[in-house]
Short mmCIF file of N, CA, C and O in Angstrom, two decimals:
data_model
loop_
_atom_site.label_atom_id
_atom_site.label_comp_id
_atom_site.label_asym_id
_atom_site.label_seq_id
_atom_site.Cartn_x
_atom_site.Cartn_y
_atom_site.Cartn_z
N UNK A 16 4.92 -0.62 -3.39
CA UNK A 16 4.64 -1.64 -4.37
C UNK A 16 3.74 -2.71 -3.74
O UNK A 16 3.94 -2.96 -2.55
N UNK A 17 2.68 -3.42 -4.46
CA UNK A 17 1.97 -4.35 -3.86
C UNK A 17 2.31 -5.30 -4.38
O UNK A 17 2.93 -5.34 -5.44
N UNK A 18 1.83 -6.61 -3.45
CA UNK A 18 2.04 -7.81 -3.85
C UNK A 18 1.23 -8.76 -4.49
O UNK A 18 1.26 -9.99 -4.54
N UNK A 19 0.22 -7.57 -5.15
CA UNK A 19 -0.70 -8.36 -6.36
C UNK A 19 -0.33 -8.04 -7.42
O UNK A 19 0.61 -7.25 -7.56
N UNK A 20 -1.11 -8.68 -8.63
CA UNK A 20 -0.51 -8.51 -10.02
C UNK A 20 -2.03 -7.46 -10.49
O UNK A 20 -3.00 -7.44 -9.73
N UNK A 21 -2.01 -6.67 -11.76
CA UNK A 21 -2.76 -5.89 -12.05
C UNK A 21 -3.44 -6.78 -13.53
O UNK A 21 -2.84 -7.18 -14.53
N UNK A 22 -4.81 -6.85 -13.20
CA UNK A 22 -5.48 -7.62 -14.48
C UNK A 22 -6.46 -6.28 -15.52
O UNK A 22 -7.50 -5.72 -15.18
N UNK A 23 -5.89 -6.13 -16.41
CA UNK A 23 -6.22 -5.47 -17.41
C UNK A 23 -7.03 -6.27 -18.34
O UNK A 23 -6.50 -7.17 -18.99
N UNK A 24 -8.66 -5.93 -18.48
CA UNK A 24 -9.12 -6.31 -19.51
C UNK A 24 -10.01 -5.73 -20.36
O UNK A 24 -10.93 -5.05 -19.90
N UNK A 25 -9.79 -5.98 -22.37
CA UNK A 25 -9.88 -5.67 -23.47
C UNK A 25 -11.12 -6.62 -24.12
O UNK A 25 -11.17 -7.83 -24.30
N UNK A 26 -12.08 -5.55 -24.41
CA UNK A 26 -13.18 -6.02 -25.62
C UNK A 26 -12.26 -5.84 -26.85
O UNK A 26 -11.36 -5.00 -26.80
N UNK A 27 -12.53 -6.83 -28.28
CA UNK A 27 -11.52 -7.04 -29.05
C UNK A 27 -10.54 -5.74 -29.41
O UNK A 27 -9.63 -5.72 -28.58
N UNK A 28 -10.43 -4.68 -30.35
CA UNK A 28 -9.59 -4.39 -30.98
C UNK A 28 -9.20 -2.64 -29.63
O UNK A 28 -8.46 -1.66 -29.77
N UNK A 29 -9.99 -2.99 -28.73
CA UNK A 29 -10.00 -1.65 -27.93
C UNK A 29 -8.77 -1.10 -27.72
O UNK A 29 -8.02 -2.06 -27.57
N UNK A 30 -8.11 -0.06 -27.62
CA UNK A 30 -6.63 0.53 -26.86
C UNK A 30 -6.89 0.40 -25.30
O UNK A 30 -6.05 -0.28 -24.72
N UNK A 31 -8.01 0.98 -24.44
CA UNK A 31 -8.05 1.54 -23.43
C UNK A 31 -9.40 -0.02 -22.41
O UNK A 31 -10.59 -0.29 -22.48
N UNK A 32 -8.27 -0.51 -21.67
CA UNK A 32 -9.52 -1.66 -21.26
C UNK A 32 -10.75 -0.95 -20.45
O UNK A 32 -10.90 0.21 -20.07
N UNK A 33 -11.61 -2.19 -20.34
CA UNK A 33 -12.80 -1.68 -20.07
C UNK A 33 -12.98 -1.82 -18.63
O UNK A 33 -14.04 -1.69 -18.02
N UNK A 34 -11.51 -2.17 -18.02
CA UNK A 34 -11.33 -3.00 -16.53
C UNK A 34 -10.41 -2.60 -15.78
O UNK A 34 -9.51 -2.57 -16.63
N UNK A 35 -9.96 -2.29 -14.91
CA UNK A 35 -8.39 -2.61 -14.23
C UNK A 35 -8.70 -3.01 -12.57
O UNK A 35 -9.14 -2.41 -11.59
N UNK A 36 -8.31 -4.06 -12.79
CA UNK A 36 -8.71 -4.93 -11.33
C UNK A 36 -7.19 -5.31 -10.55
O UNK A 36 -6.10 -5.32 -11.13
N UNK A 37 -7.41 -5.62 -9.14
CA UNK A 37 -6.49 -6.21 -8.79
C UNK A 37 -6.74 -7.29 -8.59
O UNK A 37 -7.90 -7.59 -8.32
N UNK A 38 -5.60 -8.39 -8.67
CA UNK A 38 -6.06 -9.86 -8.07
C UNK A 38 -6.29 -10.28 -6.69
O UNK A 38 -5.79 -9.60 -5.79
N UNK A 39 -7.13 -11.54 -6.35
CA UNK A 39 -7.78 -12.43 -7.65
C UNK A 39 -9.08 -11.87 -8.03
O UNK A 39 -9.71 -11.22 -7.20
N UNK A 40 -9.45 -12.03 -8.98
CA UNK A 40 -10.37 -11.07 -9.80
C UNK A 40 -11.64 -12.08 -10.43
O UNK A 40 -11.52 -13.12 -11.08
N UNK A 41 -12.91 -11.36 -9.98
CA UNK A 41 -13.97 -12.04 -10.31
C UNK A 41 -14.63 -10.87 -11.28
O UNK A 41 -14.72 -9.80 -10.67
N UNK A 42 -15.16 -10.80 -12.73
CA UNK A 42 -15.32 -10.23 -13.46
C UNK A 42 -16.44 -10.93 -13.92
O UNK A 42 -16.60 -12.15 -13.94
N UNK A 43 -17.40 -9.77 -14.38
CA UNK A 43 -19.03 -10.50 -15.08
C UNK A 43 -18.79 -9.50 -16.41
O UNK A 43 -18.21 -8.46 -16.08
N UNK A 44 -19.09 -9.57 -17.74
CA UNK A 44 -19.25 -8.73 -18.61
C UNK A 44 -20.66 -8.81 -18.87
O UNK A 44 -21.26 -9.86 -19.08
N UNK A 45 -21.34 -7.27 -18.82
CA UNK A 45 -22.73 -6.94 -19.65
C UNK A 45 -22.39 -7.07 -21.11
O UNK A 45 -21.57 -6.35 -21.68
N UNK A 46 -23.06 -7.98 -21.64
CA UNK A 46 -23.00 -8.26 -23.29
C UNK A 46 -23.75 -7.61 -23.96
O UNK A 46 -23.50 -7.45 -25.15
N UNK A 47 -25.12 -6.93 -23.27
CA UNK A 47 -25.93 -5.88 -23.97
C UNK A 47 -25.43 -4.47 -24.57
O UNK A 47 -25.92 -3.73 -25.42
N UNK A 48 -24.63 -4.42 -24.04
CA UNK A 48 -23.46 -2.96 -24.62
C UNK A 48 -22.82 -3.88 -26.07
O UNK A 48 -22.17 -3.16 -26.83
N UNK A 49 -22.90 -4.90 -26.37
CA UNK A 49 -21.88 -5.39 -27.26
C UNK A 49 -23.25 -5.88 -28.39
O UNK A 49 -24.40 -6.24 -28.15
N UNK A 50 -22.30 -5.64 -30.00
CA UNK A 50 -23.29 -5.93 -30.64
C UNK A 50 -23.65 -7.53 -31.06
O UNK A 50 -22.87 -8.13 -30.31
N UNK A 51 -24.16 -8.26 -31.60
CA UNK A 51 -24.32 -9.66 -31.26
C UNK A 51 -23.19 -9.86 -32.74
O UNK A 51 -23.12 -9.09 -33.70
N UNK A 52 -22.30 -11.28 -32.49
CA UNK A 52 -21.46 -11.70 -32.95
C UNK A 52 -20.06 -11.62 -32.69
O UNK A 52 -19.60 -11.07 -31.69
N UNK A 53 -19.49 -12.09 -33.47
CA UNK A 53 -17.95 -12.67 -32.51
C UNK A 53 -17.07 -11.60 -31.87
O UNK A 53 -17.01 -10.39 -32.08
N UNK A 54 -16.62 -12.14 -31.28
CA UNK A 54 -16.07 -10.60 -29.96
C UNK A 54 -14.29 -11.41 -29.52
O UNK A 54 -14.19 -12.63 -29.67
N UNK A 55 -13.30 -10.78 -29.12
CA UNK A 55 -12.27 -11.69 -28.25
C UNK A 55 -12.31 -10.71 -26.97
O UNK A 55 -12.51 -9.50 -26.99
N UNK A 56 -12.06 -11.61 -25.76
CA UNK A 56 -11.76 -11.05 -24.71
C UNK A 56 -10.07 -10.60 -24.24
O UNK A 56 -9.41 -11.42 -23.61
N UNK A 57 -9.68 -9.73 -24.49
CA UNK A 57 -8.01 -10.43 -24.17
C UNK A 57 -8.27 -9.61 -22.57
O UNK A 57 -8.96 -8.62 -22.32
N UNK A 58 -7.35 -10.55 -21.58
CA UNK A 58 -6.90 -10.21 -20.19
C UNK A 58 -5.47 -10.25 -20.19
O UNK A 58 -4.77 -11.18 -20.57
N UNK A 59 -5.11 -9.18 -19.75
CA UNK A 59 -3.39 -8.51 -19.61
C UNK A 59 -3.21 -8.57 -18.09
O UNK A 59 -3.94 -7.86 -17.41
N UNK A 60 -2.22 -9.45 -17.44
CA UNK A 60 -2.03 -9.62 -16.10
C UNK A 60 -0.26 -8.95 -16.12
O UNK A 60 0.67 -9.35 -16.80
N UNK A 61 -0.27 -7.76 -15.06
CA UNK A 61 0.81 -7.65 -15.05
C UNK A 61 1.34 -7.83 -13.51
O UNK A 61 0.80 -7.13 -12.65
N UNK A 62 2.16 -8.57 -13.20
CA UNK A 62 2.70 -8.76 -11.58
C UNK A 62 3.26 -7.63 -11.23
O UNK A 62 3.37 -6.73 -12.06
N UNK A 63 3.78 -7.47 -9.75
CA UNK A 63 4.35 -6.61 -9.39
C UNK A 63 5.92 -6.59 -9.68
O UNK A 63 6.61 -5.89 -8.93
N UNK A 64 6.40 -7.14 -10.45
CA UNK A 64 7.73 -6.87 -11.34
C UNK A 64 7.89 -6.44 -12.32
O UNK A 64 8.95 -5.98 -12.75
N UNK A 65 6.54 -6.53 -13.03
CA UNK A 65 6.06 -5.90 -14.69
C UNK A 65 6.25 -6.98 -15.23
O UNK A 65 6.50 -6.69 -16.40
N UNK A 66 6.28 -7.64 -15.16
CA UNK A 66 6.06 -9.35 -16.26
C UNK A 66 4.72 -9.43 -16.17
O UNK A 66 3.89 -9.41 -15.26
N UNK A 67 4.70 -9.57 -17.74
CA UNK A 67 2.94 -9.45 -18.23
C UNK A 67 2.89 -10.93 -19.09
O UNK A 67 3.88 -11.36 -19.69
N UNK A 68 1.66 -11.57 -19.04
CA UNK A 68 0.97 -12.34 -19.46
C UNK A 68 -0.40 -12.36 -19.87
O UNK A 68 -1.28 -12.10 -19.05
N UNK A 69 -0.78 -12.74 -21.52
CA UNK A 69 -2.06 -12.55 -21.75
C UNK A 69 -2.61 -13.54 -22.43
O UNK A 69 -2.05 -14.44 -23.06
N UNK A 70 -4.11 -13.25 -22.20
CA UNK A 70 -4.58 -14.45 -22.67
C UNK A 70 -5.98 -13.86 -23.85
O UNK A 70 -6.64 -12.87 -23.51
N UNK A 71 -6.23 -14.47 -24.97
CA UNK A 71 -7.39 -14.17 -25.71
C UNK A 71 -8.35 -15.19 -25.56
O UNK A 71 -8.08 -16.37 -25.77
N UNK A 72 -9.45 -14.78 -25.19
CA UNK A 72 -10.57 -15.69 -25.71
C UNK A 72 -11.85 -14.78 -26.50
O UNK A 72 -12.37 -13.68 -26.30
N UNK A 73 -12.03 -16.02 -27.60
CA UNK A 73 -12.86 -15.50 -28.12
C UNK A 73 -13.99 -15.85 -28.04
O UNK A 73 -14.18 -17.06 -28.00
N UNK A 74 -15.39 -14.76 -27.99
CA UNK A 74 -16.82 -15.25 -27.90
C UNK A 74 -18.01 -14.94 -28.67
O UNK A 74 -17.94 -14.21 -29.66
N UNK A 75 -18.96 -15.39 -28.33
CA UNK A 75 -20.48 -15.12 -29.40
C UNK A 75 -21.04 -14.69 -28.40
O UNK A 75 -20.93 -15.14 -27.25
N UNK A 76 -21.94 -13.40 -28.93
CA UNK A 76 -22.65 -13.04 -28.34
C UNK A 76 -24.02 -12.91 -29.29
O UNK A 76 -23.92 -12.42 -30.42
N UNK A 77 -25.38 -13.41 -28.72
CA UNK A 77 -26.18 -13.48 -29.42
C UNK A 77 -27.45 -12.69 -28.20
O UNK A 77 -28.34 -13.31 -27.62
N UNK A 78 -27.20 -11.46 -28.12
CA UNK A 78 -28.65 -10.53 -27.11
C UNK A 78 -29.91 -10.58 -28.23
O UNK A 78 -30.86 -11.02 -27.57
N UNK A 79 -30.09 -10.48 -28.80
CA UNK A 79 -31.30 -10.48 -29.44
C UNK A 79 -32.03 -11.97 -29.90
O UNK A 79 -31.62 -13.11 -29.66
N UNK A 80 -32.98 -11.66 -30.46
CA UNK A 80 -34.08 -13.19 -30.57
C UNK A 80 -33.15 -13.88 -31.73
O UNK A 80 -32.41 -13.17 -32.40
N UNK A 81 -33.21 -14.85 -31.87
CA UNK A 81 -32.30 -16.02 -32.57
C UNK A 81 -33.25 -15.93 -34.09
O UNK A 81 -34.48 -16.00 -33.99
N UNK A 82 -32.72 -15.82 -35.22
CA UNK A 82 -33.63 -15.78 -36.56
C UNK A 82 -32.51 -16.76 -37.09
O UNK A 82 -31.31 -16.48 -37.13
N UNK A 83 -33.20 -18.17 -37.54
CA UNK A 83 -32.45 -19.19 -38.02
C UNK A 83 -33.32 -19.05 -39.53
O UNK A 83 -33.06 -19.80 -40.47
#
């Protein structure tokens, strides 16, 4: 068993994350894979006891030229 926690992370409605890191965890997302407009990030941290904690954030993504 290790003595880090396991960070699992989810583009919005996904089953299968797009991540599995151990901590502490420095993560960049390519937004060009994603289509432009609102997205949530959720991150699933589970410790080495299985106590899980998560967090959503939600974001904009705007890759293409801006048409106002």
């Amino acid at each position: 068993m290790t003595d880090t926690s396991t960070i699992y992370i989810f583009v919005d409605d996904e089953e299968r994350p797009i991540a599995e890191l151990s901590s502490p965890v420095s993560f960049q997302l390519d937004t060009r894979k994603l289509t432009d407009g609102d997205h949530v990030l959720k991150i699933v941290s589970r410790d080495p006891g299985g106590k899980e904690g998560i967090r959503k954030i939600p974001f904009q993504v705007r890759n293409g030229p801006a048409i106002m």
